[in-house]
Short mmCIF file of C-alpha atoms in Angstrom, two decimals:
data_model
loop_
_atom_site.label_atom_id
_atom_site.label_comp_id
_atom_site.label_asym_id
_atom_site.label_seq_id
_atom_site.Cartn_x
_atom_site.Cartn_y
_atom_site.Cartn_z
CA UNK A 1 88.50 120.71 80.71
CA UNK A 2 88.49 123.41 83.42
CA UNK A 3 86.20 126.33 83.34
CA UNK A 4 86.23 129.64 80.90
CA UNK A 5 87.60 131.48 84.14
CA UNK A 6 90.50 129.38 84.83
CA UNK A 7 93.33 127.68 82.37
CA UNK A 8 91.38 125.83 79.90
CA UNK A 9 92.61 121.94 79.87
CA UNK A 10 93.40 119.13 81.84
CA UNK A 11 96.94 118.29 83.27
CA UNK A 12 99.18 115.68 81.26
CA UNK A 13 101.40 113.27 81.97
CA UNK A 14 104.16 115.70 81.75
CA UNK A 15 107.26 113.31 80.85
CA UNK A 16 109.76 115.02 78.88
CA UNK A 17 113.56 114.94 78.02
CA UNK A 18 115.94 116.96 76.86
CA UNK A 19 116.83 117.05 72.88
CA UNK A 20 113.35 115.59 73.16
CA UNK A 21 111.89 118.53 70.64
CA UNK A 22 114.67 119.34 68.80
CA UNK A 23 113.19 118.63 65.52
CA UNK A 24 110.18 120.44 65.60
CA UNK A 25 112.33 123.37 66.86
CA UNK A 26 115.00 123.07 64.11
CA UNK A 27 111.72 122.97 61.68
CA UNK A 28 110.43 126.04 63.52
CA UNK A 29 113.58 127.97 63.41
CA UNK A 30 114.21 127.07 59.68
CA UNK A 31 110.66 127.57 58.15
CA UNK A 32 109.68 130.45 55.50
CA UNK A 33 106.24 130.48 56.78
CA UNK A 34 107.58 130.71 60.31
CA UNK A 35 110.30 132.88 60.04
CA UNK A 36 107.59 135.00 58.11
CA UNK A 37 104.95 135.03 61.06
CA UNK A 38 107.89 136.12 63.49
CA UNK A 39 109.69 138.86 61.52
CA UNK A 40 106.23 140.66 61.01
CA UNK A 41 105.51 140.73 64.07
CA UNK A 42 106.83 144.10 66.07
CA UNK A 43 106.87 142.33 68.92
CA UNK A 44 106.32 138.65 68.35
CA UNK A 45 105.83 136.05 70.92
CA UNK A 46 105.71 132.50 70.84
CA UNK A 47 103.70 130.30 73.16
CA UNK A 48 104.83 126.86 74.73
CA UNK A 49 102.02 125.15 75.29
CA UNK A 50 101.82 122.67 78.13
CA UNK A 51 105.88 121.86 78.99
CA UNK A 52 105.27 119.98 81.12
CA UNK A 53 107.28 118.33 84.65
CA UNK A 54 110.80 120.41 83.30
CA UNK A 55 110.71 123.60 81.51
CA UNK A 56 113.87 121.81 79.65
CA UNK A 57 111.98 121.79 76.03
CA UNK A 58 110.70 125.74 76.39
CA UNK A 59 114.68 126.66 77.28
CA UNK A 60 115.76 125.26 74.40
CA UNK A 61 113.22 126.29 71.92
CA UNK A 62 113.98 130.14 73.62
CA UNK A 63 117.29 129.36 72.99
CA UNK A 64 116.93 128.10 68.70
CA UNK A 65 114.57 130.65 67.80
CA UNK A 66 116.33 133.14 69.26
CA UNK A 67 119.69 132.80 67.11
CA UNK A 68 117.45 133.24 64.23
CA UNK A 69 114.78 135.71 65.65
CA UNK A 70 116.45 137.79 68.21
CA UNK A 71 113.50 139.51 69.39
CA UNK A 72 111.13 136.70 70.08
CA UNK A 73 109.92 136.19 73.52
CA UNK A 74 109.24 132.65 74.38
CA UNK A 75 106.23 132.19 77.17
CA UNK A 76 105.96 128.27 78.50
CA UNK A 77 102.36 127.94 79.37
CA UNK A 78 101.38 125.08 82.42
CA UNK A 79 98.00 124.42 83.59
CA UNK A 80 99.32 122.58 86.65
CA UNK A 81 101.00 125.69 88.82
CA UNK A 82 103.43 123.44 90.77
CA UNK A 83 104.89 122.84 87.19
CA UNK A 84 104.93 126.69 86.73
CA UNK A 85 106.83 127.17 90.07
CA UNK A 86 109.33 124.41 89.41
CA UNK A 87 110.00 126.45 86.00
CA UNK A 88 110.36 129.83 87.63
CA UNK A 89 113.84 129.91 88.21
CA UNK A 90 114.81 128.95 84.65
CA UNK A 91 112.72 132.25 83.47
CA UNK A 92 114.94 135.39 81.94
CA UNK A 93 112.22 138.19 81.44
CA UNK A 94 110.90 139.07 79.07
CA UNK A 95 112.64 136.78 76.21
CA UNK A 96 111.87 133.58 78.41
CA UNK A 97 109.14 133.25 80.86
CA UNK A 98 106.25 130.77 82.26
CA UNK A 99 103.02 131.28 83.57
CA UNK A 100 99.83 129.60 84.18
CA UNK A 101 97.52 128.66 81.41
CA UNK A 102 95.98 126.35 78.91
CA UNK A 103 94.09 126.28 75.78
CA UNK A 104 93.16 130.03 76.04
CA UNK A 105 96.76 131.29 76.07
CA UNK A 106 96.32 132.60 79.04
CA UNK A 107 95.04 135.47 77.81
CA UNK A 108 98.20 136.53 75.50
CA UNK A 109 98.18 136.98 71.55
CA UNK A 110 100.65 135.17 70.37
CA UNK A 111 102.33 134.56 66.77
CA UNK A 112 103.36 131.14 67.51
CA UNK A 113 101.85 128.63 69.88
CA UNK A 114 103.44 124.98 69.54
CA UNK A 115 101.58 122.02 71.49
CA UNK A 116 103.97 119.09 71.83
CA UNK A 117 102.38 115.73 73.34
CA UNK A 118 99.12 117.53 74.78
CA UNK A 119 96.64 116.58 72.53
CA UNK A 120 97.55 112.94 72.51
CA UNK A 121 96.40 112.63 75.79
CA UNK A 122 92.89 113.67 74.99
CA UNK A 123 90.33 112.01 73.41
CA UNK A 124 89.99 112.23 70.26
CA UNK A 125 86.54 114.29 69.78
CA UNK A 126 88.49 116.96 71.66
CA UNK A 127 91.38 117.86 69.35
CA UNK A 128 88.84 120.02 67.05
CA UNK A 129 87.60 122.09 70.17
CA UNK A 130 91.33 122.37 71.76
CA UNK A 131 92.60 123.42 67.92
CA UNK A 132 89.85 125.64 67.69
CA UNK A 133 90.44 127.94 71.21
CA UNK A 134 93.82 128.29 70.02
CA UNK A 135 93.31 129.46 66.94
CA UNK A 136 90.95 132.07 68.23
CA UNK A 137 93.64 133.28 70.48
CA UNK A 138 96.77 133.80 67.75
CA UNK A 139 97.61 137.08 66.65
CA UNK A 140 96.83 137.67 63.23
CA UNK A 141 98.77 135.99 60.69
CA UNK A 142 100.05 133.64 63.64
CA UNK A 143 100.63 129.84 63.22
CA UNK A 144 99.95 126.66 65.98
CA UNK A 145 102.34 123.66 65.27
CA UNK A 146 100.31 120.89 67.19
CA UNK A 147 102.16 117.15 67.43
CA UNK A 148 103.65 114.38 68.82
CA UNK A 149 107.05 112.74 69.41
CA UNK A 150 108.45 109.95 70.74
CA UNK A 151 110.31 110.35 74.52
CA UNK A 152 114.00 110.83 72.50
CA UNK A 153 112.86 112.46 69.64
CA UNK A 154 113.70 110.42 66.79
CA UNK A 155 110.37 109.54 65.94
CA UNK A 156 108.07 113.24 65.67
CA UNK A 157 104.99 114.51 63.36
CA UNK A 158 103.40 117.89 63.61
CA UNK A 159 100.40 119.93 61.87
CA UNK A 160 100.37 123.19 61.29
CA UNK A 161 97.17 125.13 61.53
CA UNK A 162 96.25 128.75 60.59
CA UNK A 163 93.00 130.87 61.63
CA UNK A 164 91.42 128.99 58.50
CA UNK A 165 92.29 125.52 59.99
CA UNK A 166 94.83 122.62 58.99
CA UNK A 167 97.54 123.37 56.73
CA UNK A 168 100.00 120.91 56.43
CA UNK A 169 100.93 117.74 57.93
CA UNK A 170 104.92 117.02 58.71
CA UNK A 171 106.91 113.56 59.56
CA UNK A 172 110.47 114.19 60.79
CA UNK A 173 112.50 110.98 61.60
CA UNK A 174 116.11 109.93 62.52
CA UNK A 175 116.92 108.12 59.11
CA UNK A 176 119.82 106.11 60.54
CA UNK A 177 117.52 104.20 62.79
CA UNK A 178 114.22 104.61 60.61
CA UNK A 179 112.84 100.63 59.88
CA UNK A 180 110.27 101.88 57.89
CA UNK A 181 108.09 104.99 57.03
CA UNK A 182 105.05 103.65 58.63
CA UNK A 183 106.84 103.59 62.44
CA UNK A 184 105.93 106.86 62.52
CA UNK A 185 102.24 106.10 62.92
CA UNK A 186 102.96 105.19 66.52
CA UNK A 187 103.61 108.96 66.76
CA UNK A 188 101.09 110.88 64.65
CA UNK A 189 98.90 113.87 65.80
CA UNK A 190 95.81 112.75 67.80
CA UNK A 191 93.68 113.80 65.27
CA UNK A 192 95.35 111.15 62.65
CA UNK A 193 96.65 108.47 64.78
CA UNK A 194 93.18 106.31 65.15
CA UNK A 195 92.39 107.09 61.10
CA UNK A 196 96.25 104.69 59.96
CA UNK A 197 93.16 101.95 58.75
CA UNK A 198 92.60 101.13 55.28
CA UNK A 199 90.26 103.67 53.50
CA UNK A 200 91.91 106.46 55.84
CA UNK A 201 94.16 109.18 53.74
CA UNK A 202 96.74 108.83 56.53
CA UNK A 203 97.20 105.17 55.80
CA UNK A 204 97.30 105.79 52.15
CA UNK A 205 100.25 107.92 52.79
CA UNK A 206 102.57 105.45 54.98
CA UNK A 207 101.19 102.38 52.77
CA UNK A 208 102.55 104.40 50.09
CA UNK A 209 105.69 105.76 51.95
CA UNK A 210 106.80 102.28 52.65
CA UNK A 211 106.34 100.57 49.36
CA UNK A 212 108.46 103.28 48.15
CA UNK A 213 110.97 103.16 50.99
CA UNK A 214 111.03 99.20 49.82
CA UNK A 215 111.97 99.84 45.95
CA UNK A 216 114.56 102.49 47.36
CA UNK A 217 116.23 99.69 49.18
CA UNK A 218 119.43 99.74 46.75
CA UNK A 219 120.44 103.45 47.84
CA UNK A 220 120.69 102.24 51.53
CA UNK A 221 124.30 101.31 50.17
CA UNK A 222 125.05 104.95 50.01
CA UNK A 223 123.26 105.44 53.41
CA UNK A 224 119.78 106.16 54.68
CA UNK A 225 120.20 109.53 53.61
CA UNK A 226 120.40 108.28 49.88
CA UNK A 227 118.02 105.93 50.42
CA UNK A 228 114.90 108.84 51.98
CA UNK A 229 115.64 110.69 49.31
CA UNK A 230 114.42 108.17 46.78
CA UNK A 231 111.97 107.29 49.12
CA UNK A 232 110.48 111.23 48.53
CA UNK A 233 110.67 111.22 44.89
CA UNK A 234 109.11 108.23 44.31
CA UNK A 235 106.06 109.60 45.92
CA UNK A 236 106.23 112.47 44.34
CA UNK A 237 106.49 110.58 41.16
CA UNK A 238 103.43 108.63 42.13
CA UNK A 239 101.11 111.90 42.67
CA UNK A 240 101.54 113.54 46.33
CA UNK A 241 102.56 116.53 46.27
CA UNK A 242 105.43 117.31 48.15
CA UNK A 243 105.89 120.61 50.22
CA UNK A 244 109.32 119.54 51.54
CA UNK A 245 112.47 121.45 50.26
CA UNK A 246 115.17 119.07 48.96
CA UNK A 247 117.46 120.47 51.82
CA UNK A 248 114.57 119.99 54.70
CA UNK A 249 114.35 116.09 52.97
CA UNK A 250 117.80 115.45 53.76
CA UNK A 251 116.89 116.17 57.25
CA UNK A 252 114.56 113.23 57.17
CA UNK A 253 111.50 115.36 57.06
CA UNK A 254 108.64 115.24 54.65
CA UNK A 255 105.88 117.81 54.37
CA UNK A 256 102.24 117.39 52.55
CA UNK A 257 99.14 118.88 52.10
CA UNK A 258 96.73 118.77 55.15
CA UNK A 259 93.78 117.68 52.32
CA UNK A 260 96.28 114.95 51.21
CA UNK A 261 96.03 112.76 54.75
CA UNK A 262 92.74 114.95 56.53
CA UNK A 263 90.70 112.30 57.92
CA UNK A 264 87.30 111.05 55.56
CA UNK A 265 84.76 112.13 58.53
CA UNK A 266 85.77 115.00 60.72
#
């Protein structure tokens, strides 16, 4: 990482595509907890952290949460400045602008801060110090979604974190070409994706996901739709507790309980 005077982080790959985030950003734009960080806010802003090559991904997240929160500003943050300069001309002060920075926010407060396919690119012993300067730098009350996704989007997982720490853990998926629950693990969170072994919560979870996924094979006749939701209640019926709302489940999403999948050591 670089030093406390400059952006705090190292540059990624920066591969990205358009539609790429779409889920997290329909999540963002449709979530109580969300919606209830940005409306308190008098001025809220929202942080993208680490764009990356195209400032594609930060346009369209400007673009969702704004229908929904007209007053949010959306800042895409870029510790590589020839990524910041190639962004530039897609800026529209002050609801949409980029600028410089890293983990420390580049000195801003904001009430959102999502991190799409950083942390996956560190190692990771890092993700607890990365989570941690980020969290020191939200405004209060303010949220950091943190994930990963695959280079389309169909495939994405995300936590959400507060001051306190880990709050939740999501999987969104696009049910029509969903295998099986457990594909997802080729896209979870840094901090999860090493802990899918056997012991792990994390694997407990997709073991669990696709067993039930399995005995839900009949409802595939009525479509994969039909078929995830029976996949959700028969985990709920088998003890997780499910955050999800029945209308966020038929969006192929399920939500649980960051204590639920947290890893045994961390």
């Amino acid at each position: 990482m670089a030093g406390a005077r400059g952006p705090v982080g190292a540059p990624t790959r920066g591969t990205t595509n358009p539609n790429r985030l779409r889920r997290v950003d329909r999540w963002l734009a449709g979530t109580p907890e969300v919606s209830a960080a940005l409306r308190r806010a008098p001025d809220p802003l929202v942080v993208d952290l680490g764009y990356g090559a195209s400032p594609v991904t930060t346009v369209e997240l400007a673009a969702r949460l704004r229908r929904v929160h007209p007053r949010v500003r959306v800042l895409g943050l870029e510790i590589d400045p020839e990524r910041v300069a190639v962004a530039k001309p897609a800026a529209r002060p002050p609801e949409l602008d980029f600028r410089q920075g890293g983990f420390e926010l580049a000195g801003t407060r904001p009430n959102l801060v999502r991190a799409f396919n950083v942390l996956r690119q560190y190692p990771e012993d890092e993700v607890a110090g990365a989570w941690k300067l980020i969290l020191d730098g939200l405004a209060p009350g303010g949220l950091l979604v943190e994930g990963t996704c695959d280079e389309i989007g169909r495939l994405s997982t995300w936590v959400t974190l507060d001051t306190d720490g880990p709050r939740t853990l999501t999987l969104s998926c696009h049910l029509d070409s969903l295998d099986q629950p457990s594909t997802l693990a080729e896209r979870l969170p840094k901090a999860l994706i090493h802990r899918n072994v056997p012991g792990e919560r994390i694997h407990d979870l997709l073991s669990t996901l696709d067993t039930c996924w399995a005995t839900a094979a009949p409802h595939q006749a009525f479509g994969a739709r039909a078929r995830w939701l029976a996949t959700v209640r028969l985990l709920a019926a088998r003890g997780w507790p499910v955050l999800t709302r029945p209308r966020r489940i038929r969006l192929g999403e399920l939500t649980v309980p960051w204590a639920t999948v947290a890893p045994e050591r961390w």
